[in-house]
Amino acid sequence: MLSFPPTIILRHRKENLKKCSLRGLEGRPDFRLFTYPKETLPDLSGYVLLTMDAPVLTESDLNLGLFLIDGTWRYAERMERQLPVPHRFERRSLPPHYQTAYPRRQCHDCPDPSRGLASVEALYVAYAILERNREGLLDHFRWKEDFLKMNMKSHISKQHEESLNWL
């Protein structure tokens, strides 16, 4: 049984599934995927939306569920603006020193390309911070080894060293 809510992912209907970094996670019991704009999201009370302009995700968020918007940067921005108000979720960002291994083309759409991670990379870092099982998260990610090597020394703090055993 899960000790935390399942991760909720809102994926844009035009997301290219052949290139989607989250491919392979659809059948996991700790994930629920919804298609934008076709499906209605569940109540997001007790969740945090991973975004770039918010306080950093920490251990204090351990019992909260993760909510991720998956699409190009341009689509994701539009999708977030159209979420029901008032928002019932908190907003959190990831520590800024993590780097993406994903070779993206739409850098001009990303608010901060140096911090813009692929969706699965962001989930991997968030799961590490929240001390959740990361096994299998990167199994279908083509740039898995590059991502892990680039970020294996990116520890959040000394107390997180054990939980951030990347390899």
PDB file of C-alpha atoms in Angstrom:
ATOM      1  CA  MET A   1       0.000   0.000   0.000  1.00  0.00           C
ATOM      2  CA  LEU A   2       1.216   3.520  -0.823  1.00  0.00           C
ATOM      3  CA  SER A   3       2.136   5.761   2.096  1.00  0.00           C
ATOM      4  CA  PHE A   4       1.607   8.844  -0.077  1.00  0.00           C
ATOM      5  CA  PRO A   5      -0.983   9.868  -2.679  1.00  0.00           C
ATOM      6  CA  PRO A   6      -0.379   8.711  -6.265  1.00  0.00           C
ATOM      7  CA  THR A   7       1.445  11.132  -8.552  1.00  0.00           C
ATOM      8  CA  ILE A   8      -1.021  12.961 -10.801  1.00  0.00           C
ATOM      9  CA  ILE A   9       0.159  13.831 -14.307  1.00  0.00           C
ATOM     10  CA  LEU A  10      -1.816  16.066 -16.646  1.00  0.00           C
ATOM     11  CA  ARG A  11      -0.503  15.328 -20.149  1.00  0.00           C
ATOM     12  CA  HIS A  12      -1.407  17.500 -23.132  1.00  0.00           C
ATOM     13  CA  ARG A  13      -3.329  15.581 -25.796  1.00  0.00           C
ATOM     14  CA  LYS A  14      -0.823  16.701 -28.447  1.00  0.00           C
ATOM     15  CA  GLU A  15       2.178  15.377 -26.508  1.00  0.00           C
ATOM     16  CA  ASN A  16       4.211  13.147 -28.847  1.00  0.00           C
ATOM     17  CA  LEU A  17       4.109   9.836 -26.981  1.00  0.00           C
ATOM     18  CA  LYS A  18       7.098   8.518 -28.950  1.00  0.00           C
ATOM     19  CA  LYS A  19       9.214  11.341 -27.498  1.00  0.00           C
ATOM     20  CA  CYS A  20       7.472  11.594 -24.120  1.00  0.00           C
ATOM     21  CA  SER A  21       9.932  11.154 -21.248  1.00  0.00           C
ATOM     22  CA  LEU A  22       7.180   9.622 -19.096  1.00  0.00           C
ATOM     23  CA  ARG A  23       6.647   6.690 -21.437  1.00  0.00           C
ATOM     24  CA  GLY A  24       6.471   3.422 -19.540  1.00  0.00           C
ATOM     25  CA  LEU A  25       5.024   4.862 -16.332  1.00  0.00           C
ATOM     26  CA  GLU A  26       1.381   4.517 -17.375  1.00  0.00           C
ATOM     27  CA  GLY A  27       0.811   1.177 -15.650  1.00  0.00           C
ATOM     28  CA  ARG A  28       2.475   1.973 -12.328  1.00  0.00           C
ATOM     29  CA  PRO A  29       0.162   2.001  -9.290  1.00  0.00           C
ATOM     30  CA  ASP A  30       1.818   5.192  -7.945  1.00  0.00           C
ATOM     31  CA  PHE A  31       0.867   7.218 -11.073  1.00  0.00           C
ATOM     32  CA  ARG A  32      -2.418   8.477 -12.505  1.00  0.00           C
ATOM     33  CA  LEU A  33      -2.281  10.083 -15.937  1.00  0.00           C
ATOM     34  CA  PHE A  34      -4.968  12.409 -17.276  1.00  0.00           C
ATOM     35  CA  THR A  35      -5.257  13.845 -20.784  1.00  0.00           C
ATOM     36  CA  TYR A  36      -5.714  17.592 -21.176  1.00  0.00           C
ATOM     37  CA  PRO A  37      -8.286  18.928 -21.992  1.00  0.00           C
ATOM     38  CA  LYS A  38     -10.361  15.748 -22.247  1.00  0.00           C
ATOM     39  CA  GLU A  39     -10.304  14.426 -18.683  1.00  0.00           C
ATOM     40  CA  THR A  40     -11.289  16.032 -15.400  1.00  0.00           C
ATOM     41  CA  LEU A  41      -8.695  16.051 -12.657  1.00  0.00           C
ATOM     42  CA  PRO A  42      -9.496  14.719  -9.185  1.00  0.00           C
ATOM     43  CA  ASP A  43      -9.425  16.969  -6.132  1.00  0.00           C
ATOM     44  CA  LEU A  44      -5.822  18.165  -5.773  1.00  0.00           C
ATOM     45  CA  SER A  45      -6.008  19.069  -2.081  1.00  0.00           C
ATOM     46  CA  GLY A  46      -2.869  17.709  -0.453  1.00  0.00           C
ATOM     47  CA  TYR A  47      -0.831  17.938  -3.678  1.00  0.00           C
ATOM     48  CA  VAL A  48       2.041  20.107  -4.863  1.00  0.00           C
ATOM     49  CA  LEU A  49       2.380  21.294  -8.437  1.00  0.00           C
ATOM     50  CA  LEU A  50       5.977  21.150  -9.638  1.00  0.00           C
ATOM     51  CA  THR A  51       6.739  24.491 -11.240  1.00  0.00           C
ATOM     52  CA  MET A  52       9.743  26.785 -11.593  1.00  0.00           C
ATOM     53  CA  ASP A  53       8.530  29.844  -9.691  1.00  0.00           C
ATOM     54  CA  ALA A  54       7.760  28.563  -6.201  1.00  0.00           C
ATOM     55  CA  PRO A  55       9.407  27.651  -2.897  1.00  0.00           C
ATOM     56  CA  VAL A  56      11.711  24.626  -3.114  1.00  0.00           C
ATOM     57  CA  LEU A  57      10.309  21.136  -2.453  1.00  0.00           C
ATOM     58  CA  THR A  58      11.620  19.773   0.861  1.00  0.00           C
ATOM     59  CA  GLU A  59      11.208  16.914   3.330  1.00  0.00           C
ATOM     60  CA  SER A  60       8.341  18.846   4.899  1.00  0.00           C
ATOM     61  CA  ASP A  61       6.331  18.008   1.761  1.00  0.00           C
ATOM     62  CA  LEU A  62       6.844  14.271   2.355  1.00  0.00           C
ATOM     63  CA  ASN A  63       3.160  13.381   2.779  1.00  0.00           C
ATOM     64  CA  LEU A  64       1.890  15.480  -0.117  1.00  0.00           C
ATOM     65  CA  GLY A  65       1.123  14.109  -3.552  1.00  0.00           C
ATOM     66  CA  LEU A  66       2.942  15.319  -6.661  1.00  0.00           C
ATOM     67  CA  PHE A  67       1.096  17.005  -9.513  1.00  0.00           C
ATOM     68  CA  LEU A  68       2.944  17.474 -12.794  1.00  0.00           C
ATOM     69  CA  ILE A  69       1.866  19.153 -16.021  1.00  0.00           C
ATOM     70  CA  ASP A  70       3.388  17.362 -19.020  1.00  0.00           C
ATOM     71  CA  GLY A  71       3.631  19.099 -22.372  1.00  0.00           C
ATOM     72  CA  THR A  72       5.825  21.545 -24.214  1.00  0.00           C
ATOM     73  CA  TRP A  73       6.661  24.623 -22.163  1.00  0.00           C
ATOM     74  CA  ARG A  74       4.167  26.679 -24.166  1.00  0.00           C
ATOM     75  CA  TYR A  75       1.361  24.132 -23.687  1.00  0.00           C
ATOM     76  CA  ALA A  76       2.191  23.634 -19.996  1.00  0.00           C
ATOM     77  CA  GLU A  77       1.905  27.348 -19.307  1.00  0.00           C
ATOM     78  CA  ARG A  78      -1.488  27.464 -21.017  1.00  0.00           C
ATOM     79  CA  MET A  79      -2.658  24.314 -19.198  1.00  0.00           C
ATOM     80  CA  GLU A  80      -1.727  25.738 -15.810  1.00  0.00           C
ATOM     81  CA  ARG A  81      -3.603  28.970 -16.497  1.00  0.00           C
ATOM     82  CA  GLN A  82      -6.751  26.966 -17.248  1.00  0.00           C
ATOM     83  CA  LEU A  83      -6.756  24.905 -14.055  1.00  0.00           C
ATOM     84  CA  PRO A  84      -9.826  25.499 -11.856  1.00  0.00           C
ATOM     85  CA  VAL A  85      -9.522  28.387  -9.426  1.00  0.00           C
ATOM     86  CA  PRO A  86      -9.146  28.498  -6.489  1.00  0.00           C
ATOM     87  CA  HIS A  87      -6.262  26.069  -6.709  1.00  0.00           C
ATOM     88  CA  ARG A  88      -6.386  23.416  -4.042  1.00  0.00           C
ATOM     89  CA  PHE A  89      -2.715  22.499  -4.414  1.00  0.00           C
ATOM     90  CA  GLU A  90       0.518  24.074  -3.249  1.00  0.00           C
ATOM     91  CA  ARG A  91       3.269  25.074  -5.658  1.00  0.00           C
ATOM     92  CA  ARG A  92       6.861  23.875  -5.332  1.00  0.00           C
ATOM     93  CA  SER A  93      10.010  24.037  -7.421  1.00  0.00           C
ATOM     94  CA  LEU A  94      13.076  21.834  -7.516  1.00  0.00           C
ATOM     95  CA  PRO A  95      16.505  23.008  -6.380  1.00  0.00           C
ATOM     96  CA  PRO A  96      17.995  25.014  -9.274  1.00  0.00           C
ATOM     97  CA  HIS A  97      21.284  23.135  -9.628  1.00  0.00           C
ATOM     98  CA  TYR A  98      19.872  20.046 -11.390  1.00  0.00           C
ATOM     99  CA  GLN A  99      20.606  19.864 -15.105  1.00  0.00           C
ATOM    100  CA  THR A 100      18.695  18.202 -17.897  1.00  0.00           C
ATOM    101  CA  ALA A 101      20.183  15.607 -20.214  1.00  0.00           C
ATOM    102  CA  TYR A 102      17.197  15.901 -22.561  1.00  0.00           C
ATOM    103  CA  PRO A 103      18.187  17.600 -25.845  1.00  0.00           C
ATOM    104  CA  ARG A 104      15.228  19.920 -26.266  1.00  0.00           C
ATOM    105  CA  ARG A 105      14.436  22.071 -29.248  1.00  0.00           C
ATOM    106  CA  GLN A 106      11.992  24.515 -27.681  1.00  0.00           C
ATOM    107  CA  CYS A 107      14.488  26.303 -25.405  1.00  0.00           C
ATOM    108  CA  HIS A 108      12.988  29.653 -26.336  1.00  0.00           C
ATOM    109  CA  ASP A 109       9.679  28.608 -24.703  1.00  0.00           C
ATOM    110  CA  CYS A 110      11.236  27.565 -21.390  1.00  0.00           C
ATOM    111  CA  PRO A 111      11.273  30.364 -18.790  1.00  0.00           C
ATOM    112  CA  ASP A 112      14.770  29.277 -17.661  1.00  0.00           C
ATOM    113  CA  PRO A 113      16.395  26.712 -20.017  1.00  0.00           C
ATOM    114  CA  SER A 114      19.253  26.075 -17.580  1.00  0.00           C
ATOM    115  CA  ARG A 115      16.695  24.793 -15.012  1.00  0.00           C
ATOM    116  CA  GLY A 116      14.137  23.194 -17.324  1.00  0.00           C
ATOM    117  CA  LEU A 117      14.122  19.439 -16.710  1.00  0.00           C
ATOM    118  CA  ALA A 118      12.303  16.796 -18.731  1.00  0.00           C
ATOM    119  CA  SER A 119       9.183  15.610 -16.901  1.00  0.00           C
ATOM    120  CA  VAL A 120      10.707  12.275 -15.883  1.00  0.00           C
ATOM    121  CA  GLU A 121      13.882  14.015 -14.664  1.00  0.00           C
ATOM    122  CA  ALA A 122      11.783  16.347 -12.507  1.00  0.00           C
ATOM    123  CA  LEU A 123       9.873  13.390 -11.085  1.00  0.00           C
ATOM    124  CA  TYR A 124      13.109  11.536 -10.347  1.00  0.00           C
ATOM    125  CA  VAL A 125      14.523  14.502  -8.403  1.00  0.00           C
ATOM    126  CA  ALA A 126      11.208  15.074  -6.589  1.00  0.00           C
ATOM    127  CA  TYR A 127      10.982  11.384  -5.649  1.00  0.00           C
ATOM    128  CA  ALA A 128      14.553  11.556  -4.318  1.00  0.00           C
ATOM    129  CA  ILE A 129      13.766  14.632  -2.202  1.00  0.00           C
ATOM    130  CA  LEU A 130      10.589  13.002  -0.876  1.00  0.00           C
ATOM    131  CA  GLU A 131      12.421   9.709  -0.271  1.00  0.00           C
ATOM    132  CA  ARG A 132      10.128   7.741  -2.574  1.00  0.00           C
ATOM    133  CA  ASN A 133      11.105   4.668  -4.527  1.00  0.00           C
ATOM    134  CA  ARG A 134      12.730   5.775  -7.794  1.00  0.00           C
ATOM    135  CA  GLU A 135      13.193   2.252  -9.115  1.00  0.00           C
ATOM    136  CA  GLY A 136      12.126   2.034 -12.746  1.00  0.00           C
ATOM    137  CA  LEU A 137      11.374   5.751 -13.181  1.00  0.00           C
ATOM    138  CA  LEU A 138      14.168   6.243 -15.715  1.00  0.00           C
ATOM    139  CA  ASP A 139      14.047   2.796 -17.334  1.00  0.00           C
ATOM    140  CA  HIS A 140      12.554   4.082 -20.608  1.00  0.00           C
ATOM    141  CA  PHE A 141      14.413   7.408 -20.616  1.00  0.00           C
ATOM    142  CA  ARG A 142      16.985   7.409 -23.402  1.00  0.00           C
ATOM    143  CA  TRP A 143      19.275   9.878 -21.599  1.00  0.00           C
ATOM    144  CA  LYS A 144      19.130   8.117 -18.213  1.00  0.00           C
ATOM    145  CA  GLU A 145      22.886   7.565 -17.811  1.00  0.00           C
ATOM    146  CA  ASP A 146      23.739  11.127 -18.889  1.00  0.00           C
ATOM    147  CA  PHE A 147      21.203  12.585 -16.470  1.00  0.00           C
ATOM    148  CA  LEU A 148      22.453  10.511 -13.551  1.00  0.00           C
ATOM    149  CA  LYS A 149      26.108  11.333 -14.253  1.00  0.00           C
ATOM    150  CA  MET A 150      25.405  15.053 -14.648  1.00  0.00           C
ATOM    151  CA  ASN A 151      23.546  15.224 -11.351  1.00  0.00           C
ATOM    152  CA  MET A 152      25.028  12.585  -9.079  1.00  0.00           C
ATOM    153  CA  LYS A 153      26.908  15.213  -7.039  1.00  0.00           C
ATOM    154  CA  SER A 154      23.890  17.531  -6.802  1.00  0.00           C
ATOM    155  CA  HIS A 155      22.983  16.849  -3.197  1.00  0.00           C
ATOM    156  CA  ILE A 156      20.431  19.057  -1.545  1.00  0.00           C
ATOM    157  CA  SER A 157      22.057  18.872   1.865  1.00  0.00           C
ATOM    158  CA  LYS A 158      24.231  16.514   3.905  1.00  0.00           C
ATOM    159  CA  GLN A 159      21.179  14.891   5.464  1.00  0.00           C
ATOM    160  CA  HIS A 160      19.918  13.946   1.976  1.00  0.00           C
ATOM    161  CA  GLU A 161      23.108  12.209   0.846  1.00  0.00           C
ATOM    162  CA  GLU A 162      21.764   8.732   1.576  1.00  0.00           C
ATOM    163  CA  SER A 163      18.410   9.376  -0.091  1.00  0.00           C
ATOM    164  CA  LEU A 164      20.123  10.729  -3.200  1.00  0.00           C
ATOM    165  CA  ASN A 165      22.138   7.689  -4.150  1.00  0.00           C
ATOM    166  CA  TRP A 166      21.685   8.221  -7.863  1.00  0.00           C
ATOM    167  CA  LEU A 167      23.245   5.083  -9.263  1.00  0.00           C
TER     168      LEU A 167
END
